[in-house]
Each structure stands twice: as structure tokens, then as C-alpha cells.
Amino acid sequence: KGSSMRSFTRHFAGLLLALSIVGCASTSQTLAPSGKLRVGMYPGSPTSIIPGATAADNRGVGYDLGQQLAKKMDLKFEPVVFQKNADVLAAVKGGQVDVTFTNATESRKKDMDFSATFLRVEQGYLVGPGSRIKAMEDIDKPGIKVGVSSGSTSEAVLGKQFKNAKLVKANSLKQAEAMLKTKDIDAFPTNKAILNELSDQVPGSLVLKGAWGYENFAIGIPKGRESAIPLLNDFISQAKSNGQIDAAVKRSGLRGVAPN
């Protein structure tokens, strides 16, 4: 009787393992139909990717966690880098990439599905060298030009809030950097991870104290692949508990992280 019970237990455990493997394979195929995990990114942001001299020197929360997610799913990691975040979001919507690590806004939830939040970052302003702007309260004034990335959260939110300041679109973070240096814009708003990186490239610039909002980062995937959400949430839970998220944040040099 004891032998039969042990045999049944081994058989049942084997069946569960087989079902688990089949389930993982099915989820991988749903999320990454090409057979590799295509991760959408854009350069210049520690939350996405900061390109290095070689692939080994690349850093960024999206880059590091994308690699780890691909490993968990036993898939080849394929970073797909676009000029700006709006292009990444369009690629997710169109299914040209499988995942991206981005701010999970209500408007973006119309075009993609999201995992649980894994990171919160303050949103603020960077002002150029010699700027007369010393505090956030000085931003929405007549004659102030505020640069925003095309299709960004900053454009959507601040465009509705401003009564006096004028929005000026920037097609990339590099262009925003140049516009601050030439004083074509007075300030540039986005998450403080990006602002601190930009400030390093613009001598005399200043990241203002305070926050006008927060970005809640999650893993975004194309609509129709929602069956992969439990796997993504499990990945996030494990990455939090084993320190992978903290390590990715530290290696990226990300500043402006808020309690999650």
C-alpha cells in the first residue's frame, strides 16, 4: 500500500511538472511568437537603456530586466532600440515588439496590457543654465517655453494643466538637450531618472526640487497576449525579492526613485 502511494505521488508530481512545462511553453509562444523576446527601448533613459561602447557596457532597468525575463522564459533576448519612447509604444501597440518597461498610464492601457507596478519615479523639471526659473511655481508663466517629448506623459498631462506656458515638442532627448543649451526652451519635464542624466550633459542646468507627478513603471505587452500577465507578475515578484530590480536600478544610475 505504501509503495503504491509513493508511486502515485511520483506520478502526480511528474504530471504537474509536465503540465507546468507545457504551460510555460504555451505562454512563451503567446508572448513571444517569433521565438525570441523582443524588448522595446529608447536611448538616454536609465529606466530604458543607456547605450555603452559595447553591448556589455549597456545599462538601464529595461535592458537588464529584459535580459532576465528572457532568461526566465528560456528565450533569446533581442533589444529593439527606437529613437524615442513614442516609437516604442507604437511598436508595442502594433506587435513589433513583445514587451517594454514603461510608465503604465491610463491612456496607454487602451493600447496595451500591463503587469503589476515594479518601480515609481518622480516627475519634475530640468531648467537650463542661467535660467530665471528657481522653483516649480515659476514654470507656468507667460513667455516660458517648456519642451516635451512627442507623445510623452509630460505632453499629455501638462498640456491640460498649463494656462500660460507654451509647449515645444522635442523629437528626442538629444534634441531636448540641445534646446536647453541654446535656450530654445526654458525647461524640460519628464521623470527625474532622465532629468538627472540630461543635467549631467548640460553644465549649469538644474533639476528643480519637488514633483508634479509620478511614473509607475510596469511591463507593457501588446493587446491579445494577456494570458502572459501571471508569468510577468511572478517575474516581478521574484525580481523584487531576490534583489534583481534593486541591482538594475543601481547599475543604471537611476535617480529620483520614489517608494513603491
PDB file of C-alpha atoms in Angstrom:
ATOM      1  CA  LYS A   1       0.000   0.000   0.000  1.00  0.00           C
ATOM      2  CA  GLY A   2       2.839   2.381   0.944  1.00  0.00           C
ATOM      3  CA  SER A   3       4.653   1.546  -2.275  1.00  0.00           C
ATOM      4  CA  SER A   4       1.516   2.261  -4.312  1.00  0.00           C
ATOM      5  CA  MET A   5       1.071   5.611  -2.581  1.00  0.00           C
ATOM      6  CA  ARG A   6       4.699   6.588  -3.277  1.00  0.00           C
ATOM      7  CA  SER A   7       4.279   5.571  -6.906  1.00  0.00           C
ATOM      8  CA  PHE A   8       1.091   7.646  -7.191  1.00  0.00           C
ATOM      9  CA  THR A   9       2.804  10.642  -5.582  1.00  0.00           C
ATOM     10  CA  ARG A  10       5.744  10.429  -8.012  1.00  0.00           C
ATOM     11  CA  HIS A  11       3.360  10.063 -10.953  1.00  0.00           C
ATOM     12  CA  PHE A  12       1.257  13.028  -9.819  1.00  0.00           C
ATOM     13  CA  ALA A  13       4.341  15.228  -9.271  1.00  0.00           C
ATOM     14  CA  GLY A  14       5.598  14.275 -12.717  1.00  0.00           C
ATOM     15  CA  LEU A  15       2.248  15.150 -14.241  1.00  0.00           C
ATOM     16  CA  LEU A  16       2.250  18.577 -12.559  1.00  0.00           C
ATOM     17  CA  LEU A  17       5.785  19.238 -13.820  1.00  0.00           C
ATOM     18  CA  ALA A  18       4.811  18.241 -17.351  1.00  0.00           C
ATOM     19  CA  LEU A  19       1.753  20.494 -17.244  1.00  0.00           C
ATOM     20  CA  SER A  20       3.896  23.332 -15.917  1.00  0.00           C
ATOM     21  CA  ILE A  21       6.407  22.935 -18.748  1.00  0.00           C
ATOM     22  CA  VAL A  22       3.625  22.826 -21.341  1.00  0.00           C
ATOM     23  CA  GLY A  23       2.032  25.903 -19.756  1.00  0.00           C
ATOM     24  CA  CYS A  24       5.313  27.849 -19.793  1.00  0.00           C
ATOM     25  CA  ALA A  25       5.941  26.886 -23.402  1.00  0.00           C
ATOM     26  CA  SER A  26       2.429  27.984 -24.354  1.00  0.00           C
ATOM     27  CA  THR A  27       2.833  31.308 -22.526  1.00  0.00           C
ATOM     28  CA  SER A  28       6.209  31.916 -24.197  1.00  0.00           C
ATOM     29  CA  GLN A  29       4.687  31.271 -27.605  1.00  0.00           C
ATOM     30  CA  THR A  30       1.804  33.662 -26.869  1.00  0.00           C
ATOM     31  CA  LEU A  31       4.004  36.461 -25.551  1.00  0.00           C
ATOM     32  CA  ALA A  32       6.891  35.995 -27.989  1.00  0.00           C
ATOM     33  CA  PRO A  33       5.554  34.381 -31.172  1.00  0.00           C
ATOM     34  CA  SER A  34       8.840  34.979 -33.033  1.00  0.00           C
ATOM     35  CA  GLY A  35      10.653  32.628 -30.661  1.00  0.00           C
ATOM     36  CA  LYS A  36      12.748  35.442 -29.141  1.00  0.00           C
ATOM     37  CA  LEU A  37      11.831  38.141 -26.631  1.00  0.00           C
ATOM     38  CA  ARG A  38      11.851  41.480 -28.457  1.00  0.00           C
ATOM     39  CA  VAL A  39      12.199  44.224 -25.841  1.00  0.00           C
ATOM     40  CA  GLY A  40      11.357  47.792 -26.940  1.00  0.00           C
ATOM     41  CA  MET A  41      13.667  50.554 -25.611  1.00  0.00           C
ATOM     42  CA  TYR A  42      14.817  54.094 -26.316  1.00  0.00           C
ATOM     43  CA  PRO A  43      18.239  55.623 -25.553  1.00  0.00           C
ATOM     44  CA  GLY A  44      19.095  58.171 -22.887  1.00  0.00           C
ATOM     45  CA  SER A  45      16.874  56.959 -20.051  1.00  0.00           C
ATOM     46  CA  PRO A  46      18.131  54.831 -17.128  1.00  0.00           C
ATOM     47  CA  THR A  47      14.653  53.280 -16.976  1.00  0.00           C
ATOM     48  CA  SER A  48      15.150  52.030 -20.543  1.00  0.00           C
ATOM     49  CA  ILE A  49      18.700  51.904 -21.958  1.00  0.00           C
ATOM     50  CA  ILE A  50      21.893  53.953 -21.762  1.00  0.00           C
ATOM     51  CA  PRO A  51      23.996  52.576 -24.652  1.00  0.00           C
ATOM     52  CA  GLY A  52      27.631  51.773 -23.907  1.00  0.00           C
ATOM     53  CA  ALA A  53      30.673  51.319 -26.120  1.00  0.00           C
ATOM     54  CA  THR A  54      29.769  47.615 -26.421  1.00  0.00           C
ATOM     55  CA  ALA A  55      26.674  45.543 -25.616  1.00  0.00           C
ATOM     56  CA  ALA A  56      28.342  44.514 -22.354  1.00  0.00           C
ATOM     57  CA  ASP A  57      28.510  48.193 -21.362  1.00  0.00           C
ATOM     58  CA  ASN A  58      24.802  48.856 -21.986  1.00  0.00           C
ATOM     59  CA  ARG A  59      22.858  49.693 -18.849  1.00  0.00           C
ATOM     60  CA  GLY A  60      19.291  50.511 -17.965  1.00  0.00           C
ATOM     61  CA  VAL A  61      16.463  48.986 -15.944  1.00  0.00           C
ATOM     62  CA  GLY A  62      14.572  47.911 -19.077  1.00  0.00           C
ATOM     63  CA  TYR A  63      17.721  46.457 -20.628  1.00  0.00           C
ATOM     64  CA  ASP A  64      18.740  44.462 -17.537  1.00  0.00           C
ATOM     65  CA  LEU A  65      15.260  43.224 -16.622  1.00  0.00           C
ATOM     66  CA  GLY A  66      14.554  42.396 -20.275  1.00  0.00           C
ATOM     67  CA  GLN A  67      17.584  40.119 -20.286  1.00  0.00           C
ATOM     68  CA  GLN A  68      16.474  38.449 -17.063  1.00  0.00           C
ATOM     69  CA  LEU A  69      12.897  37.966 -18.280  1.00  0.00           C
ATOM     70  CA  ALA A  70      14.164  36.368 -21.493  1.00  0.00           C
ATOM     71  CA  LYS A  71      16.330  34.024 -19.425  1.00  0.00           C
ATOM     72  CA  LYS A  72      13.376  33.077 -17.211  1.00  0.00           C
ATOM     73  CA  MET A  73      11.338  32.252 -20.324  1.00  0.00           C
ATOM     74  CA  ASP A  74      14.247  30.408 -21.954  1.00  0.00           C
ATOM     75  CA  LEU A  75      14.144  32.776 -24.937  1.00  0.00           C
ATOM     76  CA  LYS A  76      16.779  34.719 -26.837  1.00  0.00           C
ATOM     77  CA  PHE A  77      16.937  38.363 -25.704  1.00  0.00           C
ATOM     78  CA  GLU A  78      16.563  40.846 -28.565  1.00  0.00           C
ATOM     79  CA  PRO A  79      16.756  44.557 -27.651  1.00  0.00           C
ATOM     80  CA  VAL A  80      14.947  46.752 -30.196  1.00  0.00           C
ATOM     81  CA  VAL A  81      16.031  50.379 -29.772  1.00  0.00           C
ATOM     82  CA  PHE A  82      13.952  53.260 -31.154  1.00  0.00           C
ATOM     83  CA  GLN A  83      14.728  56.979 -31.278  1.00  0.00           C
ATOM     84  CA  LYS A  84      12.054  57.956 -28.759  1.00  0.00           C
ATOM     85  CA  ASN A  85       9.562  56.432 -26.350  1.00  0.00           C
ATOM     86  CA  ALA A  86       6.580  57.246 -28.579  1.00  0.00           C
ATOM     87  CA  ASP A  87       8.070  54.944 -31.224  1.00  0.00           C
ATOM     88  CA  VAL A  88       8.455  52.168 -28.639  1.00  0.00           C
ATOM     89  CA  LEU A  89       4.813  52.500 -27.597  1.00  0.00           C
ATOM     90  CA  ALA A  90       3.666  52.395 -31.223  1.00  0.00           C
ATOM     91  CA  ALA A  91       5.735  49.236 -31.748  1.00  0.00           C
ATOM     92  CA  VAL A  92       4.097  47.545 -28.746  1.00  0.00           C
ATOM     93  CA  LYS A  93       0.644  48.542 -29.995  1.00  0.00           C
ATOM     94  CA  GLY A  94       1.453  47.117 -33.431  1.00  0.00           C
ATOM     95  CA  GLY A  95       3.050  43.923 -32.071  1.00  0.00           C
ATOM     96  CA  GLN A  96       6.501  44.726 -33.495  1.00  0.00           C
ATOM     97  CA  VAL A  97       7.967  44.220 -30.010  1.00  0.00           C
ATOM     98  CA  ASP A  98       6.799  41.845 -27.277  1.00  0.00           C
ATOM     99  CA  VAL A  99       7.445  43.825 -24.090  1.00  0.00           C
ATOM    100  CA  THR A 100       8.583  47.214 -22.872  1.00  0.00           C
ATOM    101  CA  PHE A 101       9.279  48.567 -19.405  1.00  0.00           C
ATOM    102  CA  THR A 102       7.366  51.842 -19.204  1.00  0.00           C
ATOM    103  CA  ASN A 103       5.014  54.151 -17.331  1.00  0.00           C
ATOM    104  CA  ALA A 104       1.628  52.414 -17.090  1.00  0.00           C
ATOM    105  CA  THR A 105      -0.740  55.340 -17.726  1.00  0.00           C
ATOM    106  CA  GLU A 106      -4.492  55.052 -18.185  1.00  0.00           C
ATOM    107  CA  SER A 107      -4.239  56.196 -21.820  1.00  0.00           C
ATOM    108  CA  ARG A 108      -1.590  53.564 -22.580  1.00  0.00           C
ATOM    109  CA  LYS A 109      -3.821  50.856 -21.110  1.00  0.00           C
ATOM    110  CA  LYS A 110      -6.085  51.379 -24.116  1.00  0.00           C
ATOM    111  CA  ASP A 111      -3.326  50.103 -26.421  1.00  0.00           C
ATOM    112  CA  MET A 112      -1.518  47.521 -24.290  1.00  0.00           C
ATOM    113  CA  ASP A 113      -1.829  45.410 -21.160  1.00  0.00           C
ATOM    114  CA  PHE A 114       0.371  45.851 -18.096  1.00  0.00           C
ATOM    115  CA  SER A 115       1.884  43.787 -15.324  1.00  0.00           C
ATOM    116  CA  ALA A 116       1.955  44.944 -11.724  1.00  0.00           C
ATOM    117  CA  THR A 117       3.998  48.068 -10.935  1.00  0.00           C
ATOM    118  CA  PHE A 118       7.655  47.376 -10.122  1.00  0.00           C
ATOM    119  CA  LEU A 119       9.078  50.930  -9.838  1.00  0.00           C
ATOM    120  CA  ARG A 120       7.886  54.503  -9.088  1.00  0.00           C
ATOM    121  CA  VAL A 121       9.839  57.553 -10.243  1.00  0.00           C
ATOM    122  CA  GLU A 122       9.223  61.254  -9.544  1.00  0.00           C
ATOM    123  CA  GLN A 123       8.332  63.577 -12.425  1.00  0.00           C
ATOM    124  CA  GLY A 124       9.938  67.008 -12.331  1.00  0.00           C
ATOM    125  CA  TYR A 125      11.588  69.775 -14.363  1.00  0.00           C
ATOM    126  CA  LEU A 126      15.084  70.482 -15.625  1.00  0.00           C
ATOM    127  CA  VAL A 127      15.883  74.148 -16.292  1.00  0.00           C
ATOM    128  CA  GLY A 128      18.740  75.369 -18.457  1.00  0.00           C
ATOM    129  CA  PRO A 129      21.906  77.213 -17.407  1.00  0.00           C
ATOM    130  CA  GLY A 130      21.325  80.745 -16.125  1.00  0.00           C
ATOM    131  CA  SER A 131      17.566  80.220 -16.013  1.00  0.00           C
ATOM    132  CA  ARG A 132      15.423  82.727 -14.108  1.00  0.00           C
ATOM    133  CA  ILE A 133      13.249  79.793 -13.035  1.00  0.00           C
ATOM    134  CA  LYS A 134      14.146  78.759  -9.489  1.00  0.00           C
ATOM    135  CA  ALA A 135      11.078  76.758  -8.433  1.00  0.00           C
ATOM    136  CA  MET A 136       8.241  74.743  -9.953  1.00  0.00           C
ATOM    137  CA  GLU A 137       5.845  77.617  -9.232  1.00  0.00           C
ATOM    138  CA  ASP A 138       7.754  79.746 -11.771  1.00  0.00           C
ATOM    139  CA  ILE A 139       7.049  77.406 -14.706  1.00  0.00           C
ATOM    140  CA  ASP A 140       3.503  78.227 -15.831  1.00  0.00           C
ATOM    141  CA  LYS A 141       4.128  81.884 -16.609  1.00  0.00           C
ATOM    142  CA  PRO A 142       3.742  83.950 -19.808  1.00  0.00           C
ATOM    143  CA  GLY A 143       6.770  83.702 -22.091  1.00  0.00           C
ATOM    144  CA  ILE A 144       8.018  80.399 -20.627  1.00  0.00           C
ATOM    145  CA  LYS A 145       8.714  77.681 -23.197  1.00  0.00           C
ATOM    146  CA  VAL A 146       8.572  74.105 -21.917  1.00  0.00           C
ATOM    147  CA  GLY A 147       9.965  71.303 -24.069  1.00  0.00           C
ATOM    148  CA  VAL A 148       8.135  67.982 -24.136  1.00  0.00           C
ATOM    149  CA  SER A 149       8.896  64.673 -25.857  1.00  0.00           C
ATOM    150  CA  SER A 150       6.365  63.942 -28.603  1.00  0.00           C
ATOM    151  CA  GLY A 151       3.715  61.511 -27.371  1.00  0.00           C
ATOM    152  CA  SER A 152       5.003  61.621 -23.793  1.00  0.00           C
ATOM    153  CA  THR A 153       3.146  61.642 -20.481  1.00  0.00           C
ATOM    154  CA  SER A 154       4.512  65.155 -19.933  1.00  0.00           C
ATOM    155  CA  GLU A 155       2.864  66.407 -23.135  1.00  0.00           C
ATOM    156  CA  ALA A 156      -0.486  64.809 -22.264  1.00  0.00           C
ATOM    157  CA  VAL A 157      -0.618  65.917 -18.619  1.00  0.00           C
ATOM    158  CA  LEU A 158       0.998  69.356 -18.718  1.00  0.00           C
ATOM    159  CA  GLY A 159      -0.766  70.311 -21.936  1.00  0.00           C
ATOM    160  CA  LYS A 160      -4.021  70.184 -19.971  1.00  0.00           C
ATOM    161  CA  GLN A 161      -2.645  71.889 -16.858  1.00  0.00           C
ATOM    162  CA  PHE A 162      -0.749  74.865 -18.272  1.00  0.00           C
ATOM    163  CA  LYS A 163      -2.577  78.149 -18.642  1.00  0.00           C
ATOM    164  CA  ASN A 164       0.346  80.394 -19.662  1.00  0.00           C
ATOM    165  CA  ALA A 165       3.483  78.422 -20.541  1.00  0.00           C
ATOM    166  CA  LYS A 166       3.934  77.233 -24.132  1.00  0.00           C
ATOM    167  CA  LEU A 167       4.749  73.606 -25.010  1.00  0.00           C
ATOM    168  CA  VAL A 168       7.507  72.991 -27.570  1.00  0.00           C
ATOM    169  CA  LYS A 169       7.886  69.438 -28.939  1.00  0.00           C
ATOM    170  CA  ALA A 170      11.251  67.656 -28.956  1.00  0.00           C
ATOM    171  CA  ASN A 171      11.688  64.593 -31.161  1.00  0.00           C
ATOM    172  CA  SER A 172      14.363  63.013 -28.952  1.00  0.00           C
ATOM    173  CA  LEU A 173      16.179  63.509 -25.670  1.00  0.00           C
ATOM    174  CA  LYS A 174      19.236  64.628 -27.646  1.00  0.00           C
ATOM    175  CA  GLN A 175      17.175  67.383 -29.219  1.00  0.00           C
ATOM    176  CA  ALA A 176      15.831  68.406 -25.797  1.00  0.00           C
ATOM    177  CA  GLU A 177      19.409  68.597 -24.523  1.00  0.00           C
ATOM    178  CA  ALA A 178      20.409  70.841 -27.444  1.00  0.00           C
ATOM    179  CA  MET A 179      17.335  73.070 -26.976  1.00  0.00           C
ATOM    180  CA  LEU A 180      18.212  73.627 -23.313  1.00  0.00           C
ATOM    181  CA  LYS A 181      21.781  74.557 -24.242  1.00  0.00           C
ATOM    182  CA  THR A 182      20.644  77.039 -26.921  1.00  0.00           C
ATOM    183  CA  LYS A 183      17.836  78.358 -24.670  1.00  0.00           C
ATOM    184  CA  ASP A 184      15.172  77.483 -27.243  1.00  0.00           C
ATOM    185  CA  ILE A 185      13.305  76.071 -24.230  1.00  0.00           C
ATOM    186  CA  ASP A 186      13.351  77.232 -20.613  1.00  0.00           C
ATOM    187  CA  ALA A 187      12.542  73.888 -19.017  1.00  0.00           C
ATOM    188  CA  PHE A 188      12.097  70.221 -19.834  1.00  0.00           C
ATOM    189  CA  PRO A 189       9.779  67.957 -17.835  1.00  0.00           C
ATOM    190  CA  THR A 190       9.871  64.177 -17.541  1.00  0.00           C
ATOM    191  CA  ASN A 191      10.796  61.610 -14.902  1.00  0.00           C
ATOM    192  CA  LYS A 192      13.787  62.517 -12.745  1.00  0.00           C
ATOM    193  CA  ALA A 193      15.741  59.487 -13.923  1.00  0.00           C
ATOM    194  CA  ILE A 194      16.012  61.119 -17.356  1.00  0.00           C
ATOM    195  CA  LEU A 195      16.328  64.662 -15.981  1.00  0.00           C
ATOM    196  CA  ASN A 196      19.400  63.812 -13.935  1.00  0.00           C
ATOM    197  CA  GLU A 197      21.031  62.160 -16.949  1.00  0.00           C
ATOM    198  CA  LEU A 198      20.281  65.231 -19.082  1.00  0.00           C
ATOM    199  CA  SER A 199      21.572  67.544 -16.362  1.00  0.00           C
ATOM    200  CA  ASP A 200      24.935  65.754 -16.485  1.00  0.00           C
ATOM    201  CA  GLN A 201      25.154  66.710 -20.182  1.00  0.00           C
ATOM    202  CA  VAL A 202      24.067  70.359 -19.747  1.00  0.00           C
ATOM    203  CA  PRO A 203      26.518  72.236 -17.487  1.00  0.00           C
ATOM    204  CA  GLY A 204      24.797  74.757 -15.241  1.00  0.00           C
ATOM    205  CA  SER A 205      21.374  73.153 -15.568  1.00  0.00           C
ATOM    206  CA  LEU A 206      19.289  72.338 -12.505  1.00  0.00           C
ATOM    207  CA  VAL A 207      16.714  69.688 -11.592  1.00  0.00           C
ATOM    208  CA  LEU A 208      14.091  71.603  -9.601  1.00  0.00           C
ATOM    209  CA  LYS A 209      13.002  70.382  -6.185  1.00  0.00           C
ATOM    210  CA  GLY A 210       9.568  68.817  -5.894  1.00  0.00           C
ATOM    211  CA  ALA A 211       7.476  66.639  -8.186  1.00  0.00           C
ATOM    212  CA  TRP A 212       4.475  67.361 -10.407  1.00  0.00           C
ATOM    213  CA  GLY A 213       3.626  63.665 -10.601  1.00  0.00           C
ATOM    214  CA  TYR A 214       4.919  60.106 -10.524  1.00  0.00           C
ATOM    215  CA  GLU A 215       5.548  57.457 -13.148  1.00  0.00           C
ATOM    216  CA  ASN A 216       4.523  53.901 -12.270  1.00  0.00           C
ATOM    217  CA  PHE A 217       6.676  51.510 -14.257  1.00  0.00           C
ATOM    218  CA  ALA A 218       5.339  48.126 -15.308  1.00  0.00           C
ATOM    219  CA  ILE A 219       5.858  45.654 -18.140  1.00  0.00           C
ATOM    220  CA  GLY A 220       3.702  46.550 -21.128  1.00  0.00           C
ATOM    221  CA  ILE A 221       2.680  43.948 -23.721  1.00  0.00           C
ATOM    222  CA  PRO A 222       0.519  44.011 -26.887  1.00  0.00           C
ATOM    223  CA  LYS A 223      -3.226  43.523 -26.503  1.00  0.00           C
ATOM    224  CA  GLY A 224      -4.307  39.919 -27.020  1.00  0.00           C
ATOM    225  CA  ARG A 225      -1.424  38.438 -25.019  1.00  0.00           C
ATOM    226  CA  GLU A 226      -2.917  38.973 -21.569  1.00  0.00           C
ATOM    227  CA  SER A 227      -2.512  35.277 -20.677  1.00  0.00           C
ATOM    228  CA  ALA A 228       1.177  36.133 -20.065  1.00  0.00           C
ATOM    229  CA  ILE A 229       0.359  38.602 -17.262  1.00  0.00           C
ATOM    230  CA  PRO A 230       0.558  35.995 -14.424  1.00  0.00           C
ATOM    231  CA  LEU A 231       4.037  34.992 -15.629  1.00  0.00           C
ATOM    232  CA  LEU A 232       5.120  38.654 -15.746  1.00  0.00           C
ATOM    233  CA  ASN A 233       3.753  39.318 -12.261  1.00  0.00           C
ATOM    234  CA  ASP A 234       5.565  36.235 -10.966  1.00  0.00           C
ATOM    235  CA  PHE A 235       8.779  37.513 -12.577  1.00  0.00           C
ATOM    236  CA  ILE A 236       8.348  40.929 -10.905  1.00  0.00           C
ATOM    237  CA  SER A 237       7.638  39.365  -7.516  1.00  0.00           C
ATOM    238  CA  GLN A 238      10.765  37.224  -7.749  1.00  0.00           C
ATOM    239  CA  ALA A 239      12.895  40.111  -9.084  1.00  0.00           C
ATOM    240  CA  LYS A 240      11.848  42.229  -6.101  1.00  0.00           C
ATOM    241  CA  SER A 241      12.539  39.530  -3.534  1.00  0.00           C
ATOM    242  CA  ASN A 242      15.889  38.406  -4.964  1.00  0.00           C
ATOM    243  CA  GLY A 243      17.206  41.943  -5.455  1.00  0.00           C
ATOM    244  CA  GLN A 244      17.292  41.964  -9.271  1.00  0.00           C
ATOM    245  CA  ILE A 245      15.248  45.171  -9.523  1.00  0.00           C
ATOM    246  CA  ASP A 246      17.386  46.973  -6.942  1.00  0.00           C
ATOM    247  CA  ALA A 247      20.533  45.792  -8.745  1.00  0.00           C
ATOM    248  CA  ALA A 248      19.216  47.010 -12.114  1.00  0.00           C
ATOM    249  CA  VAL A 249      18.332  50.406 -10.610  1.00  0.00           C
ATOM    250  CA  LYS A 250      21.785  50.733  -9.052  1.00  0.00           C
ATOM    251  CA  ARG A 251      23.668  49.665 -12.188  1.00  0.00           C
ATOM    252  CA  SER A 252      21.622  52.062 -14.320  1.00  0.00           C
ATOM    253  CA  GLY A 253      22.490  55.014 -12.089  1.00  0.00           C
ATOM    254  CA  LEU A 254      18.783  55.848 -11.847  1.00  0.00           C
ATOM    255  CA  ARG A 255      17.974  58.808  -9.569  1.00  0.00           C
ATOM    256  CA  GLY A 256      14.590  60.059  -8.412  1.00  0.00           C
ATOM    257  CA  VAL A 257      13.114  56.721  -7.300  1.00  0.00           C
ATOM    258  CA  ALA A 258      10.047  57.068  -5.060  1.00  0.00           C
ATOM    259  CA  PRO A 259       8.842  54.466  -2.524  1.00  0.00           C
ATOM    260  CA  ASN A 260       6.812  51.739  -4.249  1.00  0.00           C
TER     261      ASN A 260
END
